[in-house]
Amino acid sequence: MRYLFVHQNFPGQFLHFVRHLLAQGHEIVFISEANNNHIPGVRRAIYRVPRLPSMETHPHLREFEYGLLRAEAVATAARTLKGLGYEPDIIVGHHGWGELLNLGDVFPGCPILGYFEFFYHADQNDVGFDPEFPPSAELAAAVRVKNSINLQALCLTNGYGQSPTKFQRETYPEWAREKISLLREGVNLDLCSPEPQAKRRNLVINGVRITPKDALVTYVARDLEPYRGFHVVMRALPRILAERKDAQVILVGGDRVSYGTLPPSGGSWREFMLRELAGKLDLDRVHFVGKVEYDDFRALLRRSDAHLYLTYPFVASWSLREAMATGCPVVGSDTAPVREFITHDVTGRLVPFLDSAAIAEATLQLLDDRRSARRLGQEARRYAEAELCLDDYLERYDDLVQRIIKTK
């Protein structure tokens, strides 16, 4: 079969599936913006957005305008492919940036399987969840317009959808869900596997040395920001460090924002929280290591004695799946995306997102009760083996594509 993939940041969510298809002998063409990533056997077609949205465009509409500019640029690249004789059997991509919207005009009748990540609501989920950051009076109107690409994508006559979790699928209106299949994403269980011996040797991450005598608390996010609970985790650290003199804390993540906004005072959330907690933290035991290589990330999870994962009611991070597969004892936020993976006191511990005292207490319990921590880590791994196996995910992906193809 001929697969046409589209994602502005090649290969995006499709790395594992693309490799799987190549191993089966399928033909892969990938339309994306330019980057240095490379997968042997994949032909790439690069598109360039001709301009940024106009500053004269209404601020709420600029994201939509950018999506339409991307849709036009991708369609131009697709027409070039078509002129060279390329006709895909199916198009697979992510609807988040508008790239798929015009491809039905280029390849009429070709099914489009789009990744539906999240439908925004002005009165639930992430909006208004954290009372520390109350929504502005204009936010509701902005959020409604933010779904413009989502709504256009749901109206594609040859469109089909997938979402990776039940929570994400159910953010979409009930009338839309029949178009969206639940396709739970998998983890490479061999790469993300427990290693009991890791706690018996030194670990060095970006110059930070953890010895077998240290109790290691870990936190991972793409960026250190409130959407992923960074602010409440930081407020939990003084008690953890005070009660466990052997505790070391490693926080992985950048200083930008993936979701939400930067502090109103400027700078990063890391700087903001360090100012708030000045004099309350033993900074010799709190280590900000930035973004790390994947092998270091896996080594960190294998060594972790208590892994903290928090999120607003929003998209769950890959790192949660990988931590569970690695057998980490997890302290997670009692929010819908996390509850879909963690059952309290079975595969981890759930705590109220906004309660730093509860986060500290649950973390200290794991550090003090190593038998319970091992049990939770083992059950997390069993859950991953049963529900997050990469091979099972790829088989379900194949089945979904075949069902779609048969409906053409």
PDB file of C-alpha atoms in Angstrom, residues 193-293:
ATOM      1  CA  SER A 193      11.820  -1.941  31.130  1.00  0.00           C
ATOM      2  CA  PRO A 194      12.696  -2.229  34.821  1.00  0.00           C
ATOM      3  CA  GLU A 195      16.308  -2.696  35.839  1.00  0.00           C
ATOM      4  CA  PRO A 196      16.552  -3.572  39.565  1.00  0.00           C
ATOM      5  CA  GLN A 197      20.340  -3.323  39.500  1.00  0.00           C
ATOM      6  CA  ALA A 198      20.130   0.381  38.592  1.00  0.00           C
ATOM      7  CA  LYS A 199      19.696   1.302  42.249  1.00  0.00           C
ATOM      8  CA  ARG A 200      22.989  -0.403  43.125  1.00  0.00           C
ATOM      9  CA  ARG A 201      25.259   1.815  41.032  1.00  0.00           C
ATOM     10  CA  ASN A 202      25.940   5.494  40.528  1.00  0.00           C
ATOM     11  CA  LEU A 203      23.875   7.454  38.024  1.00  0.00           C
ATOM     12  CA  VAL A 204      25.123  10.616  36.331  1.00  0.00           C
ATOM     13  CA  ILE A 205      22.631  12.824  34.480  1.00  0.00           C
ATOM     14  CA  ASN A 206      23.947  16.059  32.949  1.00  0.00           C
ATOM     15  CA  GLY A 207      26.629  16.268  35.595  1.00  0.00           C
ATOM     16  CA  VAL A 208      24.364  15.354  38.541  1.00  0.00           C
ATOM     17  CA  ARG A 209      25.609  12.287  40.433  1.00  0.00           C
ATOM     18  CA  ILE A 210      23.169  10.027  42.263  1.00  0.00           C
ATOM     19  CA  THR A 211      24.645   7.322  44.491  1.00  0.00           C
ATOM     20  CA  PRO A 212      23.029   4.084  45.728  1.00  0.00           C
ATOM     21  CA  LYS A 213      22.596   5.741  49.121  1.00  0.00           C
ATOM     22  CA  ASP A 214      20.416   8.525  47.729  1.00  0.00           C
ATOM     23  CA  ALA A 215      16.616   8.490  47.646  1.00  0.00           C
ATOM     24  CA  LEU A 216      15.787   9.813  44.187  1.00  0.00           C
ATOM     25  CA  VAL A 217      12.618  11.792  43.413  1.00  0.00           C
ATOM     26  CA  THR A 218      12.026  12.540  39.738  1.00  0.00           C
ATOM     27  CA  TYR A 219       9.793  14.836  37.718  1.00  0.00           C
ATOM     28  CA  VAL A 220       9.656  15.036  33.913  1.00  0.00           C
ATOM     29  CA  ALA A 221       7.864  17.418  31.549  1.00  0.00           C
ATOM     30  CA  ARG A 222       8.676  18.819  28.127  1.00  0.00           C
ATOM     31  CA  ASP A 223       8.686  22.241  29.804  1.00  0.00           C
ATOM     32  CA  LEU A 224       8.467  23.146  33.476  1.00  0.00           C
ATOM     33  CA  GLU A 225       5.035  24.795  33.644  1.00  0.00           C
ATOM     34  CA  PRO A 226       1.754  24.829  35.594  1.00  0.00           C
ATOM     35  CA  TYR A 227      -0.140  22.654  33.067  1.00  0.00           C
ATOM     36  CA  ARG A 228       2.105  19.802  34.209  1.00  0.00           C
ATOM     37  CA  GLY A 229       1.933  20.737  37.892  1.00  0.00           C
ATOM     38  CA  PHE A 230       5.428  22.143  38.162  1.00  0.00           C
ATOM     39  CA  HIS A 231       4.386  24.879  40.592  1.00  0.00           C
ATOM     40  CA  VAL A 232       2.677  22.519  43.052  1.00  0.00           C
ATOM     41  CA  VAL A 233       5.506  19.978  42.820  1.00  0.00           C
ATOM     42  CA  MET A 234       7.992  22.687  43.726  1.00  0.00           C
ATOM     43  CA  ARG A 235       5.905  23.637  46.765  1.00  0.00           C
ATOM     44  CA  ALA A 236       6.000  20.020  47.918  1.00  0.00           C
ATOM     45  CA  LEU A 237       9.812  19.851  47.876  1.00  0.00           C
ATOM     46  CA  PRO A 238      10.654  21.729  51.115  1.00  0.00           C
ATOM     47  CA  ARG A 239       8.921  19.114  53.269  1.00  0.00           C
ATOM     48  CA  ILE A 240      10.330  16.181  51.261  1.00  0.00           C
ATOM     49  CA  LEU A 241      13.869  17.534  51.575  1.00  0.00           C
ATOM     50  CA  ALA A 242      13.438  18.388  55.260  1.00  0.00           C
ATOM     51  CA  GLU A 243      12.179  14.936  56.256  1.00  0.00           C
ATOM     52  CA  ARG A 244      14.494  12.913  54.030  1.00  0.00           C
ATOM     53  CA  LYS A 245      18.043  14.198  54.281  1.00  0.00           C
ATOM     54  CA  ASP A 246      19.106  11.551  51.770  1.00  0.00           C
ATOM     55  CA  ALA A 247      16.646  12.767  49.116  1.00  0.00           C
ATOM     56  CA  GLN A 248      17.844  14.116  45.799  1.00  0.00           C
ATOM     57  CA  VAL A 249      15.380  15.647  43.322  1.00  0.00           C
ATOM     58  CA  ILE A 250      15.918  15.720  39.553  1.00  0.00           C
ATOM     59  CA  LEU A 251      13.564  17.790  37.422  1.00  0.00           C
ATOM     60  CA  VAL A 252      13.708  17.309  33.651  1.00  0.00           C
ATOM     61  CA  GLY A 253      12.280  19.905  31.285  1.00  0.00           C
ATOM     62  CA  GLY A 254      12.883  23.132  29.454  1.00  0.00           C
ATOM     63  CA  ASP A 255      12.254  26.734  30.429  1.00  0.00           C
ATOM     64  CA  ARG A 256       9.672  27.554  27.782  1.00  0.00           C
ATOM     65  CA  VAL A 257       5.945  26.699  27.780  1.00  0.00           C
ATOM     66  CA  SER A 258       4.319  23.989  25.724  1.00  0.00           C
ATOM     67  CA  TYR A 259       0.874  24.876  27.074  1.00  0.00           C
ATOM     68  CA  GLY A 260      -0.428  27.951  28.781  1.00  0.00           C
ATOM     69  CA  THR A 261       1.623  31.118  29.185  1.00  0.00           C
ATOM     70  CA  LEU A 262       4.846  32.321  30.754  1.00  0.00           C
ATOM     71  CA  PRO A 263       4.710  34.086  34.143  1.00  0.00           C
ATOM     72  CA  PRO A 264       3.256  37.592  33.944  1.00  0.00           C
ATOM     73  CA  SER A 265       6.457  38.910  35.494  1.00  0.00           C
ATOM     74  CA  GLY A 266       8.509  37.461  32.639  1.00  0.00           C
ATOM     75  CA  GLY A 267      11.229  34.820  32.683  1.00  0.00           C
ATOM     76  CA  SER A 268      10.567  31.113  33.181  1.00  0.00           C
ATOM     77  CA  TRP A 269       8.381  29.239  35.658  1.00  0.00           C
ATOM     78  CA  ARG A 270      11.563  27.714  37.084  1.00  0.00           C
ATOM     79  CA  GLU A 271      12.839  31.181  37.934  1.00  0.00           C
ATOM     80  CA  PHE A 272       9.416  32.205  39.208  1.00  0.00           C
ATOM     81  CA  MET A 273       9.181  29.276  41.622  1.00  0.00           C
ATOM     82  CA  LEU A 274      12.763  29.621  42.806  1.00  0.00           C
ATOM     83  CA  ARG A 275      11.998  33.229  43.752  1.00  0.00           C
ATOM     84  CA  GLU A 276       8.824  32.150  45.568  1.00  0.00           C
ATOM     85  CA  LEU A 277      10.653  29.430  47.500  1.00  0.00           C
ATOM     86  CA  ALA A 278      13.870  31.347  48.154  1.00  0.00           C
ATOM     87  CA  GLY A 279      15.430  30.131  51.401  1.00  0.00           C
ATOM     88  CA  LYS A 280      13.097  27.128  51.660  1.00  0.00           C
ATOM     89  CA  LEU A 281      14.960  24.695  49.381  1.00  0.00           C
ATOM     90  CA  ASP A 282      18.281  22.956  49.760  1.00  0.00           C
ATOM     91  CA  LEU A 283      19.434  23.750  46.237  1.00  0.00           C
ATOM     92  CA  ASP A 284      22.349  21.347  46.563  1.00  0.00           C
ATOM     93  CA  ARG A 285      19.730  18.584  46.359  1.00  0.00           C
ATOM     94  CA  VAL A 286      17.372  20.070  43.749  1.00  0.00           C
ATOM     95  CA  HIS A 287      18.716  19.599  40.238  1.00  0.00           C
ATOM     96  CA  PHE A 288      17.313  21.177  37.092  1.00  0.00           C
ATOM     97  CA  VAL A 289      18.913  19.209  34.271  1.00  0.00           C
ATOM     98  CA  GLY A 290      17.025  20.692  31.318  1.00  0.00           C
ATOM     99  CA  LYS A 291      16.099  18.366  28.473  1.00  0.00           C
ATOM    100  CA  VAL A 292      17.980  15.070  28.365  1.00  0.00           C
ATOM    101  CA  GLU A 293      18.785  12.390  25.820  1.00  0.00           C
TER     102      GLU A 293
END
